Short mmCIF file of C-alpha atoms (C1' of nucleotides) in Angstrom, two decimals:
data_model
loop_
_atom_site.label_atom_id
_atom_site.label_comp_id
_atom_site.label_asym_id
_atom_site.label_seq_id
_atom_site.Cartn_x
_atom_site.Cartn_y
_atom_site.Cartn_z
CA MET M 1 -23.99 7.05 3.91
CA ASP M 2 -24.82 3.04 5.12
CA HIS M 3 -21.71 1.20 3.82
CA ASP M 4 -22.82 0.06 0.22
CA ASP M 5 -22.91 3.55 -0.34
CA VAL M 6 -19.78 4.21 0.91
CA VAL M 7 -18.16 1.49 -1.69
CA GLU M 8 -20.05 3.37 -4.10
CA ALA M 9 -18.54 6.16 -3.34
CA PHE M 10 -15.29 4.54 -4.03
CA GLN M 11 -15.76 3.30 -7.41
CA ALA M 12 -17.14 7.22 -8.40
CA TYR M 13 -13.70 8.62 -7.28
CA LEU M 14 -11.93 5.10 -9.04
CA ARG M 15 -14.06 6.64 -11.88
CA ASP M 16 -13.81 10.34 -12.19
CA HIS M 17 -9.70 10.19 -11.83
CA ASN M 18 -10.02 7.45 -14.64
CA LEU M 19 -8.30 4.58 -12.49
CA PRO M 20 -9.98 1.09 -12.49
CA VAL M 21 -12.30 -0.98 -11.21
CA THR M 22 -10.68 -4.08 -9.81
CA ARG M 23 -11.88 -6.61 -7.89
CA GLN M 24 -9.58 -6.24 -5.25
CA ARG M 25 -10.67 -3.12 -4.96
CA LEU M 26 -13.47 -3.37 -4.32
CA GLU M 27 -13.35 -6.58 -2.42
CA ILE M 28 -10.59 -4.39 0.26
CA ALA M 29 -13.06 -1.34 0.28
CA LYS M 30 -15.90 -3.33 1.40
CA VAL M 31 -13.66 -4.31 4.07
CA LEU M 32 -12.29 -2.04 5.52
CA LEU M 33 -15.37 0.56 5.11
CA ALA M 34 -17.93 -1.85 6.35
CA SER M 35 -15.49 -2.44 9.59
CA ALA M 36 -16.36 -1.03 13.24
CA ARG M 37 -12.76 -1.21 13.74
CA HIS M 38 -9.83 0.01 13.42
CA LEU M 39 -8.19 -2.39 10.97
CA SER M 40 -4.73 -3.18 10.41
CA VAL M 41 -3.43 -4.07 7.24
CA GLU M 42 -2.71 -7.55 8.93
CA GLU M 43 -6.12 -7.19 10.14
CA LEU M 44 -7.19 -6.67 7.16
CA THR M 45 -5.70 -8.82 5.02
CA GLU M 46 -6.68 -11.46 6.98
CA GLU M 47 -10.06 -10.90 6.55
CA LEU M 48 -9.74 -10.82 2.72
CA ARG M 49 -8.80 -13.97 2.63
CA ARG M 50 -11.00 -15.35 5.52
CA ARG M 51 -13.55 -14.69 3.11
CA GLY M 52 -12.30 -16.25 -0.10
CA GLN M 53 -10.86 -12.95 -1.50
CA ALA M 54 -6.96 -12.83 -0.85
CA VAL M 55 -5.31 -9.85 -2.01
CA GLY M 56 -1.27 -9.24 -2.21
CA LEU M 57 0.02 -6.92 0.90
CA ALA M 58 1.27 -4.31 -1.72
CA THR M 59 -2.27 -4.29 -3.57
CA VAL M 60 -3.72 -4.15 -0.34
CA TYR M 61 -0.96 -0.99 1.21
CA ARG M 62 -1.64 0.62 -2.56
CA THR M 63 -5.62 0.34 -2.41
CA ILE M 64 -5.09 2.03 1.18
CA GLU M 65 -3.20 4.73 -0.21
CA LEU M 66 -6.15 6.05 -2.68
CA LEU M 67 -9.07 5.48 0.49
CA VAL M 68 -7.21 7.67 2.43
CA ARG M 69 -6.54 9.69 -0.85
CA SER M 70 -10.57 9.62 -1.50
CA GLY M 71 -10.55 11.07 1.92
CA LEU M 72 -12.90 8.07 2.96
CA VAL M 73 -10.22 6.43 5.18
CA VAL M 74 -8.18 7.76 7.80
CA VAL M 75 -5.14 6.92 9.27
CA ARG M 76 -4.28 6.54 12.55
CA ASP M 77 -1.45 5.35 14.15
CA PHE M 78 -1.42 4.27 18.15
CA GLU M 79 1.74 3.23 18.72
CA GLU M 80 1.79 0.45 18.50
CA GLY M 81 4.35 -0.62 15.60
CA PHE M 82 2.45 -0.47 12.75
CA LYS M 83 -0.41 2.15 11.59
CA ARG M 84 -4.65 1.63 12.21
CA PHE M 85 -7.07 2.27 9.48
CA GLU M 86 -11.14 4.12 9.56
CA PRO M 87 -13.52 4.39 7.57
CA ALA M 88 -14.02 7.99 7.54
CA ARG M 89 -18.08 8.03 7.75
CA ASP M 90 -19.35 11.73 8.22
CA ILE M 91 -17.48 12.30 11.61
CA PRO M 92 -15.11 15.64 11.27
CA HIS M 93 -12.52 15.22 14.33
CA HIS M 94 -12.68 13.05 16.83
CA GLU M 95 -11.07 11.82 20.05
CA HIS M 96 -9.73 8.37 20.74
CA LEU M 97 -9.83 6.39 24.24
CA LEU M 98 -7.50 3.14 23.86
CA CYS M 99 -8.03 0.67 26.36
CA THR M 100 -4.45 -0.47 27.32
CA VAL M 101 -5.76 -4.24 28.06
CA CYS M 102 -8.05 -5.41 25.22
CA GLY M 103 -6.75 -3.04 22.78
CA THR M 104 -10.60 -1.58 21.98
CA VAL M 105 -10.51 2.00 20.42
CA THR M 106 -13.82 3.85 21.47
CA GLU M 107 -13.77 7.47 19.56
CA PHE M 108 -15.93 10.26 20.75
CA ARG M 109 -16.54 14.03 19.80
CA ASP M 110 -15.61 17.03 22.08
CA GLU M 111 -16.43 20.16 20.86
CA ARG M 112 -15.22 21.85 23.34
CA LEU M 113 -11.80 20.44 23.26
CA GLU M 114 -11.02 22.27 19.20
CA ARG M 115 -11.26 26.21 21.67
CA THR M 116 -9.22 24.56 23.86
CA THR M 117 -6.32 23.88 21.81
CA THR M 118 -7.46 26.68 19.75
CA LEU M 119 -6.44 28.90 22.68
CA LEU M 120 -3.42 26.89 24.01
CA ALA M 121 -1.54 27.20 19.97
CA GLU M 122 -2.01 30.27 20.98
CA ALA M 123 -0.65 31.68 23.74
CA HIS M 124 2.28 30.00 22.79
CA GLY M 125 2.85 31.32 19.27
CA TYR M 126 1.32 28.67 17.12
CA LEU M 127 -0.61 29.14 14.60
CA ARG M 128 -3.28 26.05 14.98
CA GLN M 129 -3.93 23.39 12.47
CA ARG M 130 -4.83 20.12 14.12
CA HIS M 131 -4.56 18.43 16.84
CA ARG M 132 -4.60 14.47 17.90
CA LEU M 133 -5.53 13.47 21.99
CA VAL M 134 -5.27 9.88 22.81
CA ILE M 135 -6.80 8.70 26.97
CA TYR M 136 -5.27 5.75 27.28
CA GLY M 137 -7.36 4.09 29.86
CA VAL M 138 -9.30 0.69 30.85
CA CYS M 139 -12.41 -0.24 29.51
CA ALA M 140 -15.88 -0.95 30.94
CA ALA M 141 -15.32 -4.41 29.89
CA CYS M 142 -11.76 -5.14 31.02
CA ARG M 143 -12.62 -3.94 34.23
CA THR M 144 -15.19 -5.49 35.17
CA GLY M 145 -13.93 -9.28 33.74
CA THR M 146 -15.98 -9.27 31.36
CA THR M 147 -13.37 -9.65 29.43
CA PRO M 148 -14.63 -9.79 25.97
CA SER M 149 -11.74 -9.65 22.53
CA MET V 1 18.84 19.77 38.37
CA ASP V 2 20.78 20.68 35.78
CA HIS V 3 22.21 19.04 33.49
CA ASP V 4 26.10 17.48 35.40
CA ASP V 5 24.02 16.36 38.08
CA VAL V 6 21.60 14.32 35.43
CA VAL V 7 24.33 13.04 33.72
CA GLU V 8 25.92 12.28 37.28
CA ALA V 9 22.57 10.27 38.57
CA PHE V 10 22.81 8.43 35.05
CA GLN V 11 26.05 7.60 36.52
CA ALA V 12 24.14 6.37 40.19
CA TYR V 13 22.69 3.95 38.44
CA LEU V 14 24.54 2.35 36.10
CA ARG V 15 26.21 1.50 39.61
CA ASP V 16 23.41 0.31 41.17
CA HIS V 17 22.37 -2.13 39.00
CA ASN V 18 25.99 -2.72 38.77
CA LEU V 19 26.18 -1.71 34.88
CA PRO V 20 29.62 -0.77 33.89
CA VAL V 21 30.16 3.16 33.68
CA THR V 22 31.43 3.46 29.49
CA ARG V 23 33.00 6.24 27.82
CA GLN V 24 30.10 6.28 25.00
CA ARG V 25 27.53 6.39 27.57
CA LEU V 26 27.95 8.34 28.98
CA GLU V 27 28.41 10.45 25.43
CA ILE V 28 25.17 9.64 25.21
CA ALA V 29 23.87 10.84 28.35
CA LYS V 30 25.40 14.04 28.41
CA VAL V 31 24.08 14.81 24.63
CA LEU V 32 20.80 13.32 25.30
CA LEU V 33 20.06 14.77 28.91
CA ALA V 34 21.67 18.63 27.83
CA SER V 35 19.52 18.75 24.67
CA ALA V 36 17.20 21.22 24.83
CA ARG V 37 15.22 19.55 21.45
CA HIS V 38 13.49 16.80 21.56
CA LEU V 39 16.46 14.60 19.80
CA SER V 40 15.90 11.32 17.42
CA VAL V 41 18.32 8.99 16.88
CA GLU V 42 20.36 10.25 13.61
CA GLU V 43 20.53 13.57 15.31
CA LEU V 44 22.21 12.26 18.30
CA THR V 45 24.45 9.71 16.71
CA GLU V 46 25.67 12.75 14.38
CA GLU V 47 25.87 15.02 17.25
CA LEU V 48 28.67 12.38 18.69
CA ARG V 49 30.06 12.38 15.78
CA ARG V 50 30.30 15.79 15.37
CA ARG V 51 32.54 15.89 19.10
CA GLY V 52 34.53 13.65 17.92
CA GLN V 53 33.07 10.92 20.07
CA ALA V 54 31.24 8.12 17.21
CA VAL V 55 29.06 5.81 18.68
CA GLY V 56 28.18 2.46 17.12
CA LEU V 57 24.02 2.89 16.12
CA ALA V 58 23.32 -0.34 17.89
CA THR V 59 24.91 1.14 21.51
CA VAL V 60 22.79 4.41 20.80
CA TYR V 61 19.44 2.44 20.90
CA ARG V 62 21.27 0.15 23.24
CA THR V 63 22.12 3.05 26.15
CA ILE V 64 18.84 5.22 25.27
CA GLU V 65 17.03 1.90 26.51
CA LEU V 66 18.51 1.96 29.99
CA LEU V 67 18.35 5.23 30.15
CA VAL V 68 14.10 4.93 29.35
CA ARG V 69 14.86 2.57 32.19
CA SER V 70 16.42 4.69 34.83
CA GLY V 71 13.68 7.29 34.16
CA LEU V 72 15.86 10.02 33.18
CA VAL V 73 14.97 9.77 29.25
CA VAL V 74 11.01 9.86 27.71
CA VAL V 75 10.15 7.81 24.34
CA ARG V 76 8.67 10.72 22.38
CA ASP V 77 6.45 8.93 19.13
CA PHE V 78 5.30 11.57 17.02
CA GLU V 79 4.76 10.32 13.50
CA GLU V 80 7.77 11.18 11.79
CA GLY V 81 8.17 6.88 10.98
CA PHE V 82 11.18 6.78 13.28
CA LYS V 83 11.21 7.97 17.56
CA ARG V 84 12.56 10.85 19.51
CA PHE V 85 14.08 11.04 22.68
CA GLU V 86 13.45 13.66 25.57
CA PRO V 87 15.24 14.68 28.82
CA ALA V 88 12.49 13.63 31.91
CA ARG V 89 13.45 16.91 34.11
CA ASP V 90 11.37 16.83 36.71
CA ILE V 91 8.13 17.79 34.46
CA PRO V 92 5.93 15.19 35.66
CA HIS V 93 3.40 15.31 32.44
CA HIS V 94 3.22 17.80 30.31
CA GLU V 95 2.45 18.38 26.06
CA HIS V 96 3.21 18.86 23.08
CA LEU V 97 3.15 21.66 20.62
CA LEU V 98 4.95 20.97 16.62
CA CYS V 99 5.49 23.13 14.04
CA THR V 100 4.78 21.03 10.61
CA VAL V 101 6.45 23.74 8.72
CA CYS V 102 10.17 23.28 10.97
CA GLY V 103 9.49 20.58 13.52
CA THR V 104 9.88 22.84 16.72
CA VAL V 105 8.69 20.68 19.48
CA THR V 106 7.30 23.25 21.74
CA GLU V 107 6.03 21.74 25.03
CA PHE V 108 3.72 22.96 28.35
CA ARG V 109 1.64 22.27 30.73
CA ASP V 110 -1.95 22.68 31.53
CA GLU V 111 -3.57 20.65 34.31
CA ARG V 112 -6.75 21.12 33.30
CA LEU V 113 -5.92 19.16 31.27
CA GLU V 114 -6.13 16.80 33.34
CA ARG V 115 -9.44 17.29 34.99
CA THR V 116 -11.01 17.26 31.72
CA THR V 117 -9.37 13.53 30.04
CA THR V 118 -9.81 11.52 33.80
CA LEU V 119 -13.99 13.00 32.53
CA LEU V 120 -13.97 11.85 29.17
CA ALA V 121 -12.67 8.54 30.10
CA GLU V 122 -15.34 8.07 32.88
CA ALA V 123 -18.08 9.11 30.54
CA HIS V 124 -17.16 6.13 28.55
CA GLY V 125 -16.75 3.58 31.57
CA TYR V 126 -12.89 3.88 30.95
CA LEU V 127 -10.62 4.11 33.78
CA ARG V 128 -8.73 6.88 33.07
CA GLN V 129 -4.84 5.68 33.10
CA ARG V 130 -3.14 8.34 31.14
CA HIS V 131 -3.42 10.31 27.54
CA ARG V 132 -1.40 12.14 24.65
CA LEU V 133 -1.99 15.07 23.49
CA VAL V 134 -0.06 17.09 20.26
CA ILE V 135 -1.32 20.13 18.67
CA TYR V 136 0.15 20.65 14.74
CA GLY V 137 0.26 23.97 14.27
CA VAL V 138 2.70 26.77 12.51
CA CYS V 139 5.11 28.49 14.86
CA ALA V 140 5.60 32.45 15.43
CA ALA V 141 9.02 31.73 13.44
CA CYS V 142 7.84 30.42 10.89
CA ARG V 143 4.31 32.73 10.20
CA THR V 144 7.29 35.72 10.21
CA GLY V 145 9.23 34.84 7.72
CA THR V 146 12.02 34.36 10.11
CA THR V 147 12.74 30.45 9.48
CA PRO V 148 14.78 29.38 11.77
CA SER V 149 16.18 25.51 11.51
"C1'" DG J 1 -5.57 -3.13 -28.01
"C1'" DT J 2 -3.16 -0.43 -24.71
"C1'" DA J 3 -2.57 1.34 -20.80
"C1'" DA J 4 -3.65 0.61 -15.43
"C1'" DT J 5 -2.51 -2.44 -11.35
"C1'" DT J 6 -1.80 -7.04 -9.43
"C1'" DG J 7 1.81 -9.89 -7.47
"C1'" DC J 8 5.77 -11.61 -6.34
"C1'" DA J 9 9.99 -10.56 -4.98
"C1'" DA J 10 13.57 -7.35 -3.62
"C1'" DA J 11 14.93 -2.76 -1.60
"C1'" DT J 12 13.82 0.52 1.93
"C1'" DT J 13 14.04 2.35 7.04
"C1'" DC J 14 13.94 2.06 11.96
"C1'" DT J 15 15.37 -1.03 15.31
"C1'" DT J 16 16.91 -5.02 17.26
"C1'" DT J 17 20.39 -9.34 17.86
"C1'" DG J 18 24.30 -12.28 17.23
"C1'" DC J 19 28.85 -12.38 18.21
"C1'" DA J 20 34.09 -11.63 18.40
"C1'" DC J 21 36.86 -8.43 20.14
"C1'" DA J 22 37.48 -5.08 23.65
"C1'" DT J 23 36.93 -2.72 28.49
"C1'" DA J 24 34.81 -1.84 33.39
"C1'" DT J 25 35.89 -3.31 38.06
"C1'" DA P 1 40.03 -12.38 35.50
"C1'" DT P 2 35.76 -11.82 34.41
"C1'" DA P 3 31.42 -10.42 33.86
"C1'" DT P 4 29.93 -7.06 30.46
"C1'" DG P 5 29.78 -3.58 26.41
"C1'" DT P 6 30.86 -1.95 21.68
"C1'" DG P 7 30.61 -2.69 16.97
"C1'" DC P 8 29.91 -4.42 13.38
"C1'" DA P 9 26.58 -7.23 9.90
"C1'" DA P 10 22.85 -9.30 9.65
"C1'" DA P 11 18.16 -9.98 11.28
"C1'" DG P 12 13.49 -7.92 11.55
"C1'" DA P 13 9.02 -5.84 11.55
"C1'" DA P 14 6.36 -2.79 8.98
"C1'" DT P 15 5.76 -0.37 4.80
"C1'" DT P 16 7.58 0.37 -0.67
"C1'" DT P 17 8.69 -0.13 -5.30
"C1'" DG P 18 10.75 -2.54 -9.95
"C1'" DC P 19 8.99 -5.51 -13.00
"C1'" DA P 20 6.62 -9.12 -15.72
"C1'" DA P 21 2.55 -11.68 -16.52
"C1'" DT P 22 -2.76 -10.10 -16.32
"C1'" DT P 23 -6.68 -7.15 -16.38
"C1'" DA P 24 -10.06 -3.51 -16.68
"C1'" DC P 25 -12.11 -0.67 -20.29
#
DNA sequence: GTAATTGCAAATTCTTTGCACATAT
DNA sequence: ATATGTGCAAAGAATTTGCAATTAC
C-alpha cells in the first residue's frame, strides 16, 4: 500500500461511515499518512501551513481521532509532554528506539518479544493483551557527530 | 531499608542541602515512601487529607520533585493522562505489568531483558542507555471475578 | 436544503509559578 | 532574624468542546 492508496482507504472509510470528505480531512491524511516520521500535532499543523493548507487546531485533533478509529494511524507517547502520530502501515506491532540526543525514532520488529512478554505476564498471573517497549539510547549519527536533525 | 529509614534518608538529604524539614515534607514522604502502590498526585493528596494532614497541591508537586532529585522516588507514566510516583527502594531496574481492568501495577525484574535490549539497540546502530517495558493485561483477581479495588 | 464540519474561543486537565504570609533553623 | 516554604490563585501547555458560520452531499 503506498501513500495514495492509504489516503484512498481513508476516503473509503469516511464514505462507509457517511462522513463528509472535506478538504481539511484529505490534507491532514495526506501529510500524516505519507510521513516517515512520528509527527506531533504541532509539526503536522506547521507542515499544513507550509503547504498553504492551514487547518484549525481543533480540526486537526478531530481528524486524527478519525484516522485512529479507522485503524490507519496509531498514537504514540514518548513522554515528551505531547503525543505523536504514526501511520499504521501494515506493521502489526513493533518496538521503538528513541535517540535521546536528536529525538529520532527507529522502529523494529522482534518476534521473540511477543513470546517473552506473554510468558512474563503468565508468570505473574496476568493474561497478556499487549506490550510496549521503548529503548532509549544514542543513534549512530549522533554518536559520530554526523548530527542530522 | 524499611519505611522509617527511608523517611530518615529524606531528612538527611534535606539537611545535607540546607533545606528546611517541614511538617508537609515529612508527611508527603511518609505516605509516598511507604506506599506499596504507584500513587498519583491526586491519590497522595487524598490520603494526606484523610490523615488530617492536608497539604496544598503546589507543595505536593514541589516536594515530589525533591524526592525524585534525592533518588528516593521514581516517576512513572502509564499514559493515563497523569503521572504516578513510586518509591525507588533498592531495585535498580524493573519492568511493569499494568492491569487494564483495575489499574493495579505489578513489578518484576528480568535480567535477560537488559541483555536483549542492548543487543537490539546495537543491531540498529544505537548505544543503549535504558529501556522501558510495560505489559498490559488482566490480573488474576480481575480474571476470576475476585475484583478487589 | 439539511445535516455535518470548521474554526474560533472558551473550557478542561495536569502541572508550574508568582506572591503575600508563615515557618524552620 | 532571615532565608525558605506554604498555599492560594493565576498561568501554562496540550487537548477538548460549544457554537455560529460554512460546506459536503
